[in-house]
CSV table of C-alpha atoms in Angstrom, one decimal:
chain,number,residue,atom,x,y,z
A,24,UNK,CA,46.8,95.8,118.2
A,25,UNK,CA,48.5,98.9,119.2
A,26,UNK,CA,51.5,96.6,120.7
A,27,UNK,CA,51.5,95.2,116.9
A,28,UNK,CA,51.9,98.4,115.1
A,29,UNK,CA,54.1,100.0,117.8
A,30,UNK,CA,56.6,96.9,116.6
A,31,UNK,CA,55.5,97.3,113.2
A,32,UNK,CA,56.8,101.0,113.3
A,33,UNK,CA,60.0,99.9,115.1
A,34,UNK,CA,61.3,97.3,112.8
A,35,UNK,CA,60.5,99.9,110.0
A,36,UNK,CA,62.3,102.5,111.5
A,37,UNK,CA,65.6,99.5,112.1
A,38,UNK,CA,65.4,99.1,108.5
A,39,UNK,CA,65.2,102.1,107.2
A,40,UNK,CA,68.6,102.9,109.5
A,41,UNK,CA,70.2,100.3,108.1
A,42,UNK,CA,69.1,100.6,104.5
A,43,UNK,CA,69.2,104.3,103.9
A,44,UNK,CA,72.6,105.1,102.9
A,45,UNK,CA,74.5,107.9,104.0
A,46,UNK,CA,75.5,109.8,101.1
A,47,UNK,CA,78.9,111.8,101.1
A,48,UNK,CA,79.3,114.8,98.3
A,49,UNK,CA,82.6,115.7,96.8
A,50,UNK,CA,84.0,118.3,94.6
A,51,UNK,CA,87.3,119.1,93.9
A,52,UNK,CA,88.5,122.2,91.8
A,53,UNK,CA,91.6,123.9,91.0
A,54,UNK,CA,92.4,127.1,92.8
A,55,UNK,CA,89.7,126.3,95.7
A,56,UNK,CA,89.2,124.5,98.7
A,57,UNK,CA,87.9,120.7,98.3
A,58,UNK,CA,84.0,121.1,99.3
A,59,UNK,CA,82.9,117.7,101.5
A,60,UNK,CA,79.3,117.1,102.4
A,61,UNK,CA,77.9,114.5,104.4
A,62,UNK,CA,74.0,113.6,104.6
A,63,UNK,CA,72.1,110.8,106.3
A,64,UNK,CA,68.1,111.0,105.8
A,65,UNK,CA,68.3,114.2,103.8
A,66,UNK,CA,69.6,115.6,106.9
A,67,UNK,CA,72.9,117.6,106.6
A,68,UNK,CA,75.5,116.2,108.8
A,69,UNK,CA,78.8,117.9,108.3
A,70,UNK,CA,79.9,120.9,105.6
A,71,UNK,CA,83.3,121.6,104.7
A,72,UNK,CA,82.4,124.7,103.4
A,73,UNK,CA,80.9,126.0,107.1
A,74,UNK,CA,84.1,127.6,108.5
A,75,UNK,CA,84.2,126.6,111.7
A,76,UNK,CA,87.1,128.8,114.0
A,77,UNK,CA,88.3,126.8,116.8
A,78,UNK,CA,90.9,128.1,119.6
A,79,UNK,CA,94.0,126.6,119.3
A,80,UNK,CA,95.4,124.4,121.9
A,81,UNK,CA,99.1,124.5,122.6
A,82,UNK,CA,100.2,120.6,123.1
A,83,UNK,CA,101.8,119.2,126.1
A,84,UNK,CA,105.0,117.4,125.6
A,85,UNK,CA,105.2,114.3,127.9
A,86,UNK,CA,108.4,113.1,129.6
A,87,UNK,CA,109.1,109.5,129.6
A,88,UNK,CA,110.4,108.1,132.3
A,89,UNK,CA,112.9,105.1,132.4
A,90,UNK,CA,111.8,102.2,134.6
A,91,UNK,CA,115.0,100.3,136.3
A,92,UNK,CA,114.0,96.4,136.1
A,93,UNK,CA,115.5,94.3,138.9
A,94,UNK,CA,117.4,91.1,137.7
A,95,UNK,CA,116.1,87.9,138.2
A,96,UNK,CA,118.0,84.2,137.9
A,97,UNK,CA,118.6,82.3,135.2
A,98,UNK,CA,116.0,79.9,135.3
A,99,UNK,CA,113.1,83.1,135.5
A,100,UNK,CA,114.9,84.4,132.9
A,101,UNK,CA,114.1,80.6,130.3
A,102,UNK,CA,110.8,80.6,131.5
A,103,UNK,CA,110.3,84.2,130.8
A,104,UNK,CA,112.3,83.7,127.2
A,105,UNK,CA,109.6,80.5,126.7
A,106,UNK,CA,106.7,81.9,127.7
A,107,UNK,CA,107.3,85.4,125.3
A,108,UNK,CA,108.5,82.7,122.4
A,109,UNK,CA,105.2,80.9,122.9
A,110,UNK,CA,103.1,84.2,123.0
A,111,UNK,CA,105.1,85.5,119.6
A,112,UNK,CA,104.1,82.7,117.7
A,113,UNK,CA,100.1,83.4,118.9
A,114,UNK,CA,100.1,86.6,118.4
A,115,UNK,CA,102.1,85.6,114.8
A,116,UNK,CA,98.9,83.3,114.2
A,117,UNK,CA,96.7,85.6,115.0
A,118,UNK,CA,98.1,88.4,112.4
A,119,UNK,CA,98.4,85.8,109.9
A,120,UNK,CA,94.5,84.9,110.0
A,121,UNK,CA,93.0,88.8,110.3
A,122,UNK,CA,95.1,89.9,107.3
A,123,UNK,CA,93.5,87.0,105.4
A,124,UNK,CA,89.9,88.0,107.2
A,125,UNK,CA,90.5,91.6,106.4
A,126,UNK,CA,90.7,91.0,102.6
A,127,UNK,CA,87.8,89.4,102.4
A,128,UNK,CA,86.0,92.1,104.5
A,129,UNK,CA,87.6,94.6,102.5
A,130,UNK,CA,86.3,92.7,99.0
A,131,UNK,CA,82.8,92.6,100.4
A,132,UNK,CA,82.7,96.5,101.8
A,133,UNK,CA,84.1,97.5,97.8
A,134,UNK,CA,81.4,95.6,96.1
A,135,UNK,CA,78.9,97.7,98.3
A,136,UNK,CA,80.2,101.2,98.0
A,137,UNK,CA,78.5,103.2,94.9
A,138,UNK,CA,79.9,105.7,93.3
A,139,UNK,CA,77.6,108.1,91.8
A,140,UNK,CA,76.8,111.3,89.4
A,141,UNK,CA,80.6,111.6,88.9
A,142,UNK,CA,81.7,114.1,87.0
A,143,UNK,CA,85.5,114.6,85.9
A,144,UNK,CA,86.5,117.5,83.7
A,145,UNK,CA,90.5,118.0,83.2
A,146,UNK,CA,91.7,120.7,80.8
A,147,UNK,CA,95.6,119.9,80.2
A,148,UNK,CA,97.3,123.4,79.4
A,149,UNK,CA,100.9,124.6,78.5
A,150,UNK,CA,101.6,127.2,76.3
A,151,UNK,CA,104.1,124.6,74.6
A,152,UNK,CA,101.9,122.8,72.2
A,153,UNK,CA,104.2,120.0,72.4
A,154,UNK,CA,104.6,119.3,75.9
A,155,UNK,CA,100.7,119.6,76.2
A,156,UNK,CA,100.1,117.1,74.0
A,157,UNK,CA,102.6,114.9,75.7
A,158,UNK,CA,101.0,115.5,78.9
A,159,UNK,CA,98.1,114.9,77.8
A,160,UNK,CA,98.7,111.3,76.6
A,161,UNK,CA,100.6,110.7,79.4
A,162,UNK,CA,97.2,111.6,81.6
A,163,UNK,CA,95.0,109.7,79.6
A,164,UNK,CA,97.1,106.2,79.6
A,165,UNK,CA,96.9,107.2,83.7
A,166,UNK,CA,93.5,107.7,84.1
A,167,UNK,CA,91.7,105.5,82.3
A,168,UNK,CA,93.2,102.3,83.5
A,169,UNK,CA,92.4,103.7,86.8
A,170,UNK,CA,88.6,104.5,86.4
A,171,UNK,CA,88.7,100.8,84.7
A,172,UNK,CA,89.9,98.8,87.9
A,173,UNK,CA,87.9,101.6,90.2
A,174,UNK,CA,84.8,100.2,87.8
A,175,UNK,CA,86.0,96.2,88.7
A,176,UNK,CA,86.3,97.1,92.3
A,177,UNK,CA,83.0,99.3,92.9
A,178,UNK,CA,80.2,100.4,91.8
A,179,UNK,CA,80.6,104.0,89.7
A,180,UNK,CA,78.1,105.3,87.4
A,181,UNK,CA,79.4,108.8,85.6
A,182,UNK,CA,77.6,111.7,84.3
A,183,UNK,CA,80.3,112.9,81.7
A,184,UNK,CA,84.3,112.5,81.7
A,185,UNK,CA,86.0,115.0,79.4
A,186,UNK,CA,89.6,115.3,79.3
A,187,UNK,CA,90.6,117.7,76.6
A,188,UNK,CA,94.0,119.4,75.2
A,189,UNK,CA,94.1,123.4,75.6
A,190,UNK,CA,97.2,124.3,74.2
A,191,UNK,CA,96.3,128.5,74.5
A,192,UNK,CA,95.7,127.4,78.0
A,193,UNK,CA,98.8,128.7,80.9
A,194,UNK,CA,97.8,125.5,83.5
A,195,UNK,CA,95.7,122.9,84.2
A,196,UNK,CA,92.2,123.2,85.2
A,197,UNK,CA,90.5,120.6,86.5
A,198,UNK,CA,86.8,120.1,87.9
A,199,UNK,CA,85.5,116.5,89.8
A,200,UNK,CA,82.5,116.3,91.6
A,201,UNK,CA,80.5,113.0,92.7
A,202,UNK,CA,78.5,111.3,95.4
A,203,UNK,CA,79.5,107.6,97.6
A,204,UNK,CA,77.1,106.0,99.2
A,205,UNK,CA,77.0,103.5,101.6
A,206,UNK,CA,74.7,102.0,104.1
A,207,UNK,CA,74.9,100.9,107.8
A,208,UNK,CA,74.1,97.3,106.2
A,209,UNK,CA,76.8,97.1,104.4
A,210,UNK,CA,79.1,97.9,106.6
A,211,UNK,CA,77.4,95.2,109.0
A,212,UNK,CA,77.9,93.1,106.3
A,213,UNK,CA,81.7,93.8,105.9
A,214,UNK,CA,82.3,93.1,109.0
A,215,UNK,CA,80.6,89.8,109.5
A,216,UNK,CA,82.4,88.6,106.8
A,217,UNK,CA,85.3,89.7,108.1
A,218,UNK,CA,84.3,87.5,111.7
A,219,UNK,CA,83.3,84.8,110.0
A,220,UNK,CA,86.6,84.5,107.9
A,221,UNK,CA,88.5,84.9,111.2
A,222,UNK,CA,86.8,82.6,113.1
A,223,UNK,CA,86.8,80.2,110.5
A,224,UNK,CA,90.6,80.5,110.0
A,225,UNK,CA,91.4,80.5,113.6
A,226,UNK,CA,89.4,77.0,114.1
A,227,UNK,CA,90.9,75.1,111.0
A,228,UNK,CA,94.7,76.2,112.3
A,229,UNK,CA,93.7,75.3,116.0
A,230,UNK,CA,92.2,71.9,114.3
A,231,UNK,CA,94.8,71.0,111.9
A,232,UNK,CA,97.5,68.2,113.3
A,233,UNK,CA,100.5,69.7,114.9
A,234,UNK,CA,103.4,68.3,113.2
C-alpha cells in the first residue's frame, strides 16, 4: 500500500512539473529599465530588478594558428573531391528536412504559448498638433495589424489597450506590462513534433526511387 501511494505521489509530482507553467512577467516603460521576472511554482526564479554587481573579466584574445597541409596525388585528391561532394549533398538533405521539421515545431510551440493580463498604454506626444496626429495614425495602422497576427499565432488575452493623441504632450510615453506562460509539456510537445516531422521526412526521401 505504501509502495502504491509512494507512486501515486511520484507521478503527481511528474505532472505537476510538466503541467505547471512557468510564468515570465514583463513591463516595459519609458525612461526606465525593462523589469523581467521569472516564476515556476510560485517560486521566484530570476529578477531583473535585483542588481546583481559582477567583476568584470578582461577577455583573452586567441591566436590562430595556420596548419601547413602536405600534398597528396591526384587520385587522393578525386576521391577526397567525391567523398566531400557526396557528404555536401547529405548534409544538403539533411538542412532541407529540419527546416521543414522546425516549422512545424515552431507552429505547435506558438499555439501553446499564452499571452496574458497584457496591458499596453502609448501616449503619442509632439507639441506640433499636426505631426502628432500623423504619428499617431501612422502607430495605429502599425499596431493593430500586429496584435491581429500575434492573436492568429498565440494565445493573448488583454486587460486594456489605449493608444491616445496628447498633443500638449513633449514625447511619447509609453507603459506595457503582461505575463507568457508556458509549460515543460509544451515544449515536450514541440519538440516531438519537431522529431517526428524529421524522421518522417528523412524516411520518405531515403524511400523515394532515386532517379
Amino acid at each position: 500500500m505504501t509502495g502504491w501511494l509512494i507512486a501515486g505521489g511520484i507521478l503527481l509530482l511528474l505532472a505537476g512539473l510538466l503541467f505547471t507553467p512557468a510564468v515570465l512577467h514583463l513591463t516595459l516603460q519609458d525612461n526606465a529599465p525593462p523589469v523581467i521576472r521569472l516564476s515556476f511554482f510560485g517560486l521566484s526564479l530570476y529578477r531583473s530588478d535585483r542588481k546583481q554587481h559582477a567583476a568584470k573579466r578582461s577577455a583573452k584574445h586567441k591566436k590562430k594558428r595556420t596548419k601547413k597541409q602536405t600534398s597528396s596525388s591526384k587520385k587522393k585528391k578525386q576521391k577526397q573531391t567525391d567523398a566531400e561532394s557526396r557528404s555536401l549533398s547529405e548534409w544538403f538533405d539533411l538542412l532541407h528536412d529540419a527546416c521543414s521539421s522546425i516549422c512545424k515545431g515552431l507552429r505547435c510551440l506558438t499555439k501553446r504559448i499564452r499571452f496574458r493580463h497584457v496591458s499596453i498604454y502609448i501616449g503619442v506626444g509632439n507639441w506640433d498638433a499636426a505631426e502628432c496626429a500623423a504619428e499617431y495614425a501612422k502607430l495605429n495602422t502599425a499596431l493593430y495589424p500586429c496584435l491581429a497576427v500575434l492573436g492568429t499565432v498565440c494565445s493573448v488575452a488583454y486587460d486594456g489597450i489605449d493608444v491616445r493623441c496628447c498633443f500638449g504632450q513633449n514625447r511619447t510615453r509609453y507603459y506595457l506590462s503582461g505575463t507568457v506562460r508556458l509549460s515543460l509539456a509544451d515544449v515536450l510537445a514541440a519538440a516531438f513534433a519537431f522529431l517526428f516531422s524529421f524522421l518522417w521526412n528523412t524516411l520518405e526521401r531515403k524511400q523515394a526511387p532515386s532517379e
